[in-house]
Coordinates of C-alpha atoms in Angstrom, one line a residue:
X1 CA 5.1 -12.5 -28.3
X2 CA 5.5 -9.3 -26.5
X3 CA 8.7 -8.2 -25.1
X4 CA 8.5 -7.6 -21.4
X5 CA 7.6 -4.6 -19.7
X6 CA 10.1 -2.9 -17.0
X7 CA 7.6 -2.2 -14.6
X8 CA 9.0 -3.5 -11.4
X9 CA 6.9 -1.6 -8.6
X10 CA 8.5 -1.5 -5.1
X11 CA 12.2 -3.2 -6.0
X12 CA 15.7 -2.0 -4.2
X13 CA 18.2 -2.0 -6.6
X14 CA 21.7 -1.1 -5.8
X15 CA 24.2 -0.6 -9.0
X16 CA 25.4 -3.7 -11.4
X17 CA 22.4 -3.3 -13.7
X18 CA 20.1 -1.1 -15.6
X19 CA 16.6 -1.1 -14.5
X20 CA 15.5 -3.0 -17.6
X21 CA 17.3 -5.7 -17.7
X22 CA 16.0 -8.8 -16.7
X23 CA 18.3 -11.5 -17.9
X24 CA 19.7 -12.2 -13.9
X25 CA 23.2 -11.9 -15.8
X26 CA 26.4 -10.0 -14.5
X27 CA 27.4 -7.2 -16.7
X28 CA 29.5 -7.9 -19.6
X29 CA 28.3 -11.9 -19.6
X30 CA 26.4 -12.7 -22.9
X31 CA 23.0 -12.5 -21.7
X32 CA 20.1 -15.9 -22.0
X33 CA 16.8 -14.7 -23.6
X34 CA 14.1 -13.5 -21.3
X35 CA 11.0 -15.7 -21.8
X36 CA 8.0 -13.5 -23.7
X37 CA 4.4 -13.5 -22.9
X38 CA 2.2 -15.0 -24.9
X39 CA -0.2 -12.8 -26.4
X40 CA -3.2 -14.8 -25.5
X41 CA -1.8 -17.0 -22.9
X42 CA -2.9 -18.0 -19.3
X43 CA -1.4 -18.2 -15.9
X44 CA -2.7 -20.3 -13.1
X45 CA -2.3 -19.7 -9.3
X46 CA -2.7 -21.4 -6.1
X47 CA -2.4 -19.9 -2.9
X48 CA -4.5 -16.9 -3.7
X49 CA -5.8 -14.6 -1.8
X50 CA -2.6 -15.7 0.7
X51 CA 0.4 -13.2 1.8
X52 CA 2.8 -13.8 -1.2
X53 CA 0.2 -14.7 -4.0
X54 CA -1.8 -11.5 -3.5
X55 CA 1.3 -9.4 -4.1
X56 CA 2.8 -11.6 -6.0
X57 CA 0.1 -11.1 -8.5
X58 CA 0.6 -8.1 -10.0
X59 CA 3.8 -8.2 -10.8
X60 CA 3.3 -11.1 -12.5
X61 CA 0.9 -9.5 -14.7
X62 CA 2.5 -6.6 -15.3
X63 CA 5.7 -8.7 -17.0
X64 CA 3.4 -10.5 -18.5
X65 CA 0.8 -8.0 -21.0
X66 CA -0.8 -10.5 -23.0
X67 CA -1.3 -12.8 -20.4
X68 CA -4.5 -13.9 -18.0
X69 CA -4.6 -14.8 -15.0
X70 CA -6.9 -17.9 -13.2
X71 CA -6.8 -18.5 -9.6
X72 CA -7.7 -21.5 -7.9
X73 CA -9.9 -20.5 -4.9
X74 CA -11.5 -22.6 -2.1
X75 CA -15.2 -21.9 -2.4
X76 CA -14.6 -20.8 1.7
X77 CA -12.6 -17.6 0.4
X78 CA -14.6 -16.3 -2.5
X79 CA -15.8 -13.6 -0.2
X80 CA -11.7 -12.5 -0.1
X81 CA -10.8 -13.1 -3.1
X82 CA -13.2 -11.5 -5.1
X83 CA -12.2 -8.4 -2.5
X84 CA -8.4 -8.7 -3.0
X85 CA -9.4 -8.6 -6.4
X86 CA -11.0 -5.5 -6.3
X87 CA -8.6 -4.0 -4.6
X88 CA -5.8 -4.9 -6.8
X89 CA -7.4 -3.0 -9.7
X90 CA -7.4 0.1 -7.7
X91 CA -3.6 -0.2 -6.7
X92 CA -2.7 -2.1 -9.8
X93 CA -4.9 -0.7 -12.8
X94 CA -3.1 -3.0 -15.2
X95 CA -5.0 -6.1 -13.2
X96 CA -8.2 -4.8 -14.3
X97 CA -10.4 -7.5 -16.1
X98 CA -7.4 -9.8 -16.2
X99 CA -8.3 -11.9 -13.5
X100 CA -10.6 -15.0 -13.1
X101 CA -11.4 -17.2 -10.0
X102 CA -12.3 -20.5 -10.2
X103 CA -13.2 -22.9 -7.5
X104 CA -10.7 -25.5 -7.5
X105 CA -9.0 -27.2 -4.3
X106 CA -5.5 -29.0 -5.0
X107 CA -6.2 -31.8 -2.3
X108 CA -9.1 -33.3 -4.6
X109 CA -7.8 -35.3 -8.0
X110 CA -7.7 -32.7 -11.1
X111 CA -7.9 -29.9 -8.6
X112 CA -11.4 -30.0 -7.6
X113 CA -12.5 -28.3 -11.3
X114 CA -15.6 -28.4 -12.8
X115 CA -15.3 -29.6 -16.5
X116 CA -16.3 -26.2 -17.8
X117 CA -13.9 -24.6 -15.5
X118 CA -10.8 -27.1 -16.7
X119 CA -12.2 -26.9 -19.9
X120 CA -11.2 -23.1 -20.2
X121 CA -7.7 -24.1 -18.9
X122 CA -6.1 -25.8 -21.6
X123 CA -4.3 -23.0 -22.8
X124 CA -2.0 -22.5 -19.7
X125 CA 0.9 -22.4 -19.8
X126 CA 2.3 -21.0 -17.1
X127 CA 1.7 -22.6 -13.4
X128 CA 2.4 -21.0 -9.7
X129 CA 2.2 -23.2 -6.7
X130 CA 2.1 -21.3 -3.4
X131 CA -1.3 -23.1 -1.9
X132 CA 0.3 -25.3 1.4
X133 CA -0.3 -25.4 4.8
X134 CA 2.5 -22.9 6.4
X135 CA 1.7 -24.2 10.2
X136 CA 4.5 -25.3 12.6
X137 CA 2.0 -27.0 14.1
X138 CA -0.4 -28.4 11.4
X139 CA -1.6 -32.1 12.1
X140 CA -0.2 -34.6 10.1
X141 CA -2.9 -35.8 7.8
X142 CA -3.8 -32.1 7.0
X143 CA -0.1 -31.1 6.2
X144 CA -0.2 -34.5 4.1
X145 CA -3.0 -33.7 2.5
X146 CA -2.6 -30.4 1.3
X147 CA 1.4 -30.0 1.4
X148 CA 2.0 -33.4 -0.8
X149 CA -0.7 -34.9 -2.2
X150 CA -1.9 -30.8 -3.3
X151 CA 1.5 -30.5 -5.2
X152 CA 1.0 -34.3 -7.0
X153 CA -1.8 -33.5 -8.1
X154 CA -0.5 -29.7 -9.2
X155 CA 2.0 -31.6 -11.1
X156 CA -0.3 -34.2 -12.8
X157 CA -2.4 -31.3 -14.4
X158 CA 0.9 -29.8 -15.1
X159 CA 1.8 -33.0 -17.4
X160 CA -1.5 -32.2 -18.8
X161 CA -0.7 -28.9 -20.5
X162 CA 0.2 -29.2 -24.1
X163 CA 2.0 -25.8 -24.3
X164 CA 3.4 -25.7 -20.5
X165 CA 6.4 -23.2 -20.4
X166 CA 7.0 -23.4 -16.6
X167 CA 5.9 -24.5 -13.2
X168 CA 7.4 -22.1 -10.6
X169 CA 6.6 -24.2 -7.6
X170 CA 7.4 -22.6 -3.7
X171 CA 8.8 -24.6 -1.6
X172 CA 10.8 -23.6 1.8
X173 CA 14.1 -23.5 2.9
X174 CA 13.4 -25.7 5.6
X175 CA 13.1 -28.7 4.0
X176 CA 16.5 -28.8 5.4
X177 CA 15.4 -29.9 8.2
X178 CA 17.6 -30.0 11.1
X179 CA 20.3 -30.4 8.7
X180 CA 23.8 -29.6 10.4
X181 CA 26.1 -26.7 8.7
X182 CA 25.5 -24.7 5.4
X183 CA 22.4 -26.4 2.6
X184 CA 22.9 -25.8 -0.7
X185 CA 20.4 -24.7 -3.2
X186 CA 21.0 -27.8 -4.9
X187 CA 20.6 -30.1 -1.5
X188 CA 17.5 -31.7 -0.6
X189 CA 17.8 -35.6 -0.1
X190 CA 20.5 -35.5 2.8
X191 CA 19.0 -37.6 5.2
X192 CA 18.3 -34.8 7.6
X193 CA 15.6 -35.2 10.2
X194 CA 12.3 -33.2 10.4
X195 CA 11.3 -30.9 13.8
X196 CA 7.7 -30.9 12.3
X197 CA 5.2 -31.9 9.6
X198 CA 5.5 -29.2 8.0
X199 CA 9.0 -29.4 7.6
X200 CA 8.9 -33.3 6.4
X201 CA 5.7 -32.8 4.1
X202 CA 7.5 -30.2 2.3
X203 CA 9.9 -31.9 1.9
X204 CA 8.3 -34.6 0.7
X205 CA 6.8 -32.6 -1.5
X206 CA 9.9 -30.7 -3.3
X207 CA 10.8 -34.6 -4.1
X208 CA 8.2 -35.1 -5.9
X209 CA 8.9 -32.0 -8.0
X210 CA 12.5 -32.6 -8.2
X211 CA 11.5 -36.1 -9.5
X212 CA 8.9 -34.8 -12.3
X213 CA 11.9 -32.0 -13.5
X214 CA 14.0 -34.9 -13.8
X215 CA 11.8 -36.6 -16.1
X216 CA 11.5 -33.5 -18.4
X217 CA 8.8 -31.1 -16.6
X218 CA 10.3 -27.5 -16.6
X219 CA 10.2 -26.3 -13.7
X220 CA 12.1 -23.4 -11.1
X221 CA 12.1 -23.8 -6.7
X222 CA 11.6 -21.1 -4.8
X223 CA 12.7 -21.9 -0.9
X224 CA 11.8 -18.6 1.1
X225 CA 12.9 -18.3 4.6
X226 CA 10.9 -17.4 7.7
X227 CA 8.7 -14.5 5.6
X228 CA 8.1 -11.3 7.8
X229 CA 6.1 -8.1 6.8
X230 CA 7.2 -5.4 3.8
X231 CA 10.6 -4.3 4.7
X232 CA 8.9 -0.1 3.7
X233 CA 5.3 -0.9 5.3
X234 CA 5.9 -3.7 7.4
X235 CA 2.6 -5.1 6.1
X236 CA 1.3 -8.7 6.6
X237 CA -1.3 -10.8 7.5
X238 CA -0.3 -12.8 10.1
X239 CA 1.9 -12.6 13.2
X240 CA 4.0 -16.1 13.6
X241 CA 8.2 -16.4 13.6
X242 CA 9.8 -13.6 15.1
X243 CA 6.6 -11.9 15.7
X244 CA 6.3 -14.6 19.0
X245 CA 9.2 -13.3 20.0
X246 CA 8.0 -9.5 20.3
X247 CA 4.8 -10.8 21.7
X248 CA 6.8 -12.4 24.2
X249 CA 8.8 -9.8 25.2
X250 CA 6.0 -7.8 25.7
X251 CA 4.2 -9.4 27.9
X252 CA 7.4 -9.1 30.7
X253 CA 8.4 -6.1 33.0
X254 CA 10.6 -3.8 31.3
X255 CA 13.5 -6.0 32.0
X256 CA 12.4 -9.7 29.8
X257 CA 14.0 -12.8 30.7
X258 CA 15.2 -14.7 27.6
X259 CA 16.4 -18.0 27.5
X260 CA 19.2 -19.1 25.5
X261 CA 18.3 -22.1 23.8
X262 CA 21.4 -22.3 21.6
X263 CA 24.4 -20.3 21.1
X264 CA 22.5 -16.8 20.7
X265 CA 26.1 -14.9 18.5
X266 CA 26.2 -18.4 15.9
X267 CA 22.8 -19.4 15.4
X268 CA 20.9 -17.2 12.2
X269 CA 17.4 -16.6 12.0
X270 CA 16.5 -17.1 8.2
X271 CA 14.2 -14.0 8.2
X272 CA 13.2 -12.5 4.9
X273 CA 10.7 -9.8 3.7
X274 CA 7.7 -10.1 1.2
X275 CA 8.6 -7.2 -0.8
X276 CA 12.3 -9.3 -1.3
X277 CA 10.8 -12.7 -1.9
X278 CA 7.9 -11.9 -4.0
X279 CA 10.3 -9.3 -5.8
X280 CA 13.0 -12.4 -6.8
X281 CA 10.5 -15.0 -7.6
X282 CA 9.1 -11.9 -10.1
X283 CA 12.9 -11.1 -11.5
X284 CA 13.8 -14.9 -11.8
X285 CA 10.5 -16.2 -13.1
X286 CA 11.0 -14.7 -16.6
X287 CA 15.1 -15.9 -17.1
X288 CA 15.7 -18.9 -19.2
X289 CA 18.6 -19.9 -17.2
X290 CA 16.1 -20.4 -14.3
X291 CA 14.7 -23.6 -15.4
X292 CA 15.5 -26.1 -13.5
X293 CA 16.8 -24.5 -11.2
X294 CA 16.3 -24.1 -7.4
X295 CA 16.4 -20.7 -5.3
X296 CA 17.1 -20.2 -1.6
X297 CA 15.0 -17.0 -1.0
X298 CA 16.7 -16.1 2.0
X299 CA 18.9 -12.8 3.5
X300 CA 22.5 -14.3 2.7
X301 CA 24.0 -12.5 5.7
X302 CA 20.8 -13.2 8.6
X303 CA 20.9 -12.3 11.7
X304 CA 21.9 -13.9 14.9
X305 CA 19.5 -14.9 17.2
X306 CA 21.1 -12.2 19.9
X307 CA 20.7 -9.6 16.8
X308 CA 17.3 -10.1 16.0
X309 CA 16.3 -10.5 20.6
X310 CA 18.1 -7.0 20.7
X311 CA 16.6 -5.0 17.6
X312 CA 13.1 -6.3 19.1
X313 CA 13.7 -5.4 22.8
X314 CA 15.1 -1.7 22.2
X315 CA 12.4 -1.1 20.0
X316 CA 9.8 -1.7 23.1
X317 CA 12.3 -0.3 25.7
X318 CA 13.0 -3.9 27.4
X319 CA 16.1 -5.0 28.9
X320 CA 17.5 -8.2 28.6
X321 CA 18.5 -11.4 30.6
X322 CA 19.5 -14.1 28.9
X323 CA 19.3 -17.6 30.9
X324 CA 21.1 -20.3 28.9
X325 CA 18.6 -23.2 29.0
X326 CA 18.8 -26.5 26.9
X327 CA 15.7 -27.0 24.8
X328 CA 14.6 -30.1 25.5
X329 CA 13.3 -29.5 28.9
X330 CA 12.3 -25.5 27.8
X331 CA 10.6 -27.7 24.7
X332 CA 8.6 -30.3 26.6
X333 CA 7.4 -27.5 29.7
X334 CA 6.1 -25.0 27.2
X335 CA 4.2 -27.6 25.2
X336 CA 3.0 -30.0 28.1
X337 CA 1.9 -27.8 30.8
X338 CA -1.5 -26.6 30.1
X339 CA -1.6 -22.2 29.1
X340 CA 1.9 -21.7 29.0
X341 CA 1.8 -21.4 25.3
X342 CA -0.9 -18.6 25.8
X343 CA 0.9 -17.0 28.5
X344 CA 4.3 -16.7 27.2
X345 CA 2.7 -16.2 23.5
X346 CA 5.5 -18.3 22.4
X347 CA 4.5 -21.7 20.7
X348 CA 6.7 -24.7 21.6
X349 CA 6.9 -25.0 17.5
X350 CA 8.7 -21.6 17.5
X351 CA 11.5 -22.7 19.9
X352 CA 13.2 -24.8 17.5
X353 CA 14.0 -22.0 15.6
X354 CA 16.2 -20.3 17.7
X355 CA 18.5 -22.9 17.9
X356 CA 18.6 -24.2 14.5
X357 CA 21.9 -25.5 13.6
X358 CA 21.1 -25.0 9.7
X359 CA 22.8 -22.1 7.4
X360 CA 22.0 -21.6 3.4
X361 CA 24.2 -21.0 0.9
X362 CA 22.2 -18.3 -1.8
X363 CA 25.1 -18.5 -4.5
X364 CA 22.5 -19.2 -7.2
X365 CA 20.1 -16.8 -6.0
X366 CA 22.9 -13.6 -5.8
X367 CA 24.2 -14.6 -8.6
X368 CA 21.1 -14.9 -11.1
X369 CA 19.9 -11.7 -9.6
X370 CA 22.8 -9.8 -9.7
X371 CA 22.1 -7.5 -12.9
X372 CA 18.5 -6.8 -11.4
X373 CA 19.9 -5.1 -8.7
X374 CA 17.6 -6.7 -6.6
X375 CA 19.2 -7.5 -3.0
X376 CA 17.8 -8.5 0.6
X377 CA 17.2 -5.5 3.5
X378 CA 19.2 -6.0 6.0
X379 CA 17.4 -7.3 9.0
X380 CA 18.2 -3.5 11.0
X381 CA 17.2 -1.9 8.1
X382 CA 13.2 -3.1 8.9
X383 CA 13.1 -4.2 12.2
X384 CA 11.1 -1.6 13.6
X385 CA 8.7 -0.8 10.8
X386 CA 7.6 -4.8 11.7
X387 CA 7.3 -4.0 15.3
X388 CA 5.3 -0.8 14.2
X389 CA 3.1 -2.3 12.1
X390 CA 2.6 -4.7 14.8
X391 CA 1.3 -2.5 17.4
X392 CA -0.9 -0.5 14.7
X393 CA -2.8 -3.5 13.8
X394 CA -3.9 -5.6 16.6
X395 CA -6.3 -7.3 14.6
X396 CA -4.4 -10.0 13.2
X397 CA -3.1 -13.0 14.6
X398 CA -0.8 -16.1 14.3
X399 CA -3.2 -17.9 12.8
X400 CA -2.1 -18.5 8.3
X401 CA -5.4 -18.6 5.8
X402 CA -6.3 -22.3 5.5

C-alpha cells in the first residue's frame, strides 16, 4: 500500500494538529495506524450524483491514490452523473479516469447489477452508503423500500466481499426520534417514537447495520444533522430545513409573524454544513479506531430556534412577532386545510422541528477529530452566505434527487 496523501481541499482547521496527520488522535496520545489504499483496489458508492456523494467523492479519492471508484447509478440519472462526472475532473483533476458508473438500484436483490457489472466488483473493498430517501414527507412503502430494504441488501453484497475493509454507512441523527434530552452516539434502540417515515425507516435501518457489525462486518455510522449549503459558498441543491423557514419569512410584510411552537431560547436546530460533514466522514473514514464506531455529524453547540429565526429575518430586513402556539393544532391546520402548505412555504413535516425536544452528544466525533483540526462553523458564521445563495439561485427547490 500507499501511504495517504494530505490533500484535504476546503477543511477549517483550528490548532491541536498538523495538517498531515490523520490519525483523529490528541497530541501526545500514541497514535492507531491510518488505513492504506490499496494499490489496485475499488470503492463503491451509492447516493451518487446526490449533495454529499458528489463532493464527497473527491476527497475520497484523493486519500485514496491507488484506488477506483464505481458508482451505483439509477439508469434515470445517467444524464447527471455522467455530467457531475465531467465536472469533477475539471475541479478535481486527480478524478480523471478513476471513475466508473454502473447501473445498479439498491431496492432490487444484489443491487440491480448485471452479472458483468458485479462481476467487475469483486475486488471492492471499500463500501459507502449514502443512497436513501431524505423526504419528511416520503410515503411509507417508498421510504421502506429504499431506506431499509436498500441498506439489507447493501449489506448482503457487503458479506459478499472477500477482502471488505469497511462499510461507511450514513445514517441520521434523527433516528432519535422524538427522543427526550441528550442521544448518545452510542444510543439507538431507546424506544423513542418516530414523527415520520423517514425518521422510523432509518431507523430501522441503522439496526440492521448495527446488527451485521455485531456479527463481525466492519463497519463506521455517520448520523448528519439537518445538512444546509457550504458554510464559504453556501452551495446546495435543494432548499428543505431552515431554508422553509426563510421562504416563509419572505413571503410576510416586513414585520413576519412567527409562531412559537416550543420554547424558541431551549430548543436547538441540529443544522450542519456539507463542507463539515463531508469533511469528517473524509478525516474519519481512514482511522482504525473508527471501526465500529458511530458518529453524530452535528454542530456540538446548535443554535436555538430564536437564534437561527433572528439571523434569517435580519438578513431580509424582517421584524419579528413571535405568537406562542402549541403544535398540534398549528400541525393539523397547515397539513389539513387545502394550500396552506404552498402559501406559507412551510411544510407541516418541517414544524416538528422547531420544537424538537432531542439534543446530541458529539463526544466521539470531537474527540476522534480533534488532531485534524477539523471543527463545525458556527451557525452566525454562514448564515447569510445560505440566505445569499438562496436568492441567487431561484432555480432549485425543496424537492431531494429520487
Amino acid at each position: 500500500g500507499r501511504p495517504l496523501p494530505l490533500r484535504r481541499p476546503g477543511i477549517r482547521r483550528v490548532g491541536g494538529g498538523e495538517a498531515g496527520d490523520v490519525t483523529g488522535k490528541h497530541p501526545g496520545q500514541p497514535a492507531a495506524p491510518s488505513e492504506e489504499a490499496n494499490d489496485v483496489g475499488q470503492l463503491l458508492m451509492t447516493g451518487f450524483p446526490g449533495f454529499l456523494g458528489s463532493a464527497l467523492l473527491p476527497r475520497l479519492l484523493a486519500r485514496r491514490p491507488g484506488t477506483d471508484a464505481v458508482c451505483l447509478m439509477q439508469r434515470q440519472h445517467g444524464a447527471l452523473a455522467r455530467s457531475r462526472v465531467k465536472e469533477l475532473e475539471v475541479t478535481d483533476p486527480g478524478t480523471a479516469g478513476r471513475v466508473r458508473l454502473v447501473v445498479g438500484d439498491v431496492t432490487a436483490s444484489g443491487l440491480g447489477l448485471s452479472a458483468a457489472d458485479r462481476a467487475g466488483l469483486d475486488d471492492v473493498d471499500e463500501v459507502w452508503h449514502l443512497a436513501a430517501v431524505y423526504d419528511l414527507a416520503v410515503a411509507p412503502e417508498v421510504a421502506r423500500r429504499v431506506n431499509v430494504e436498500g441498506t439489507r441488501h447493501v449489506l448482503e453484497f457487503c458479506r459478499g466481499l472477500r477482502d471488505l475493509r469497511r462499510l461507511q454507512y450514513v445514517s441520521t441523527c434523527y433516528v432519535s426520534g422524538r427522543y427526550e434530552g441528550c442521544f448518545a452516539e452510542d444510543d439507538l434502540e431507546e424506544g423513542q417514537a418516530f414523527r415520520n417515515h423517514y425518521e422510523r425507516t432509518k431507523y430501522d435501518a441503522e439496526v440492521l447495520v448495527r446488527a451485521a457489525m455485531a456479527s463481525g462486518l466492519p463497519a463506521t455510522v455517520y448520523r448528519p444533522g439537518i445538512v444546509v449549503g457550504d458554510s464559504a459558498t453556501g452551495e446546495t441543491q435543494k432548499y428543505d430545513g431552515p431554508y422553509f423557514l426563510a421562504t416563509f419569512l419572505l413571503r410576510q410584510l416586513s414585520v413576519a409573524v412567527v409562531p412559537a411552537l416550543g420554547d424558541a431560547d431551549r430548543v436547538r436546530v441540529c443544522l450542519v454544513p456539507r463542507d463539515f460533514v463531508v469533511g469528517a466522514m473524509d478525516e474519519l473514514s481512514v482511522l482504525e479506531e473508527a471501526r465500529g464506531r458511530t458518529y453524530a455529524l452535528v454542530d456540538p453547540d446548535p443554535p436555538t430556534v430564536r437564534e437561527v429565526v433572528t439571523a434569517f429575518a435580519r438578513h431580509l430586513g424582517k421584524r419579528v412577532v413571535w405568537v406562542p402556539l402549541p403544535l398540534a393544532p398549528v400541525h393539523a391546520l397547515v397539513d389539513h386545510v387545502p394550500g396552506s402548505q404552498a402559501l406559507l412555504g412551510l411544510p407541516a413535516e418541517a414544524l416538528d422541528y422547531f420544537a424538537s425536544p432531542t439534543t446530541y452528544d458529539t463526544t466521539t466525533t470531537t474527540t476522534d477529530l480533534a488532531a485534524s483540526g477539523l471543527t463545525c462553523p458556527a451557525f452566525e458564521s454562514y448564515a447569510d452566505t445560505l440566505l445569499d445563495f438562496m436568492g441567487a439561485h431561484p432555480e432549485f427547490d425543496a424537492h431531494a434527487m429520487t
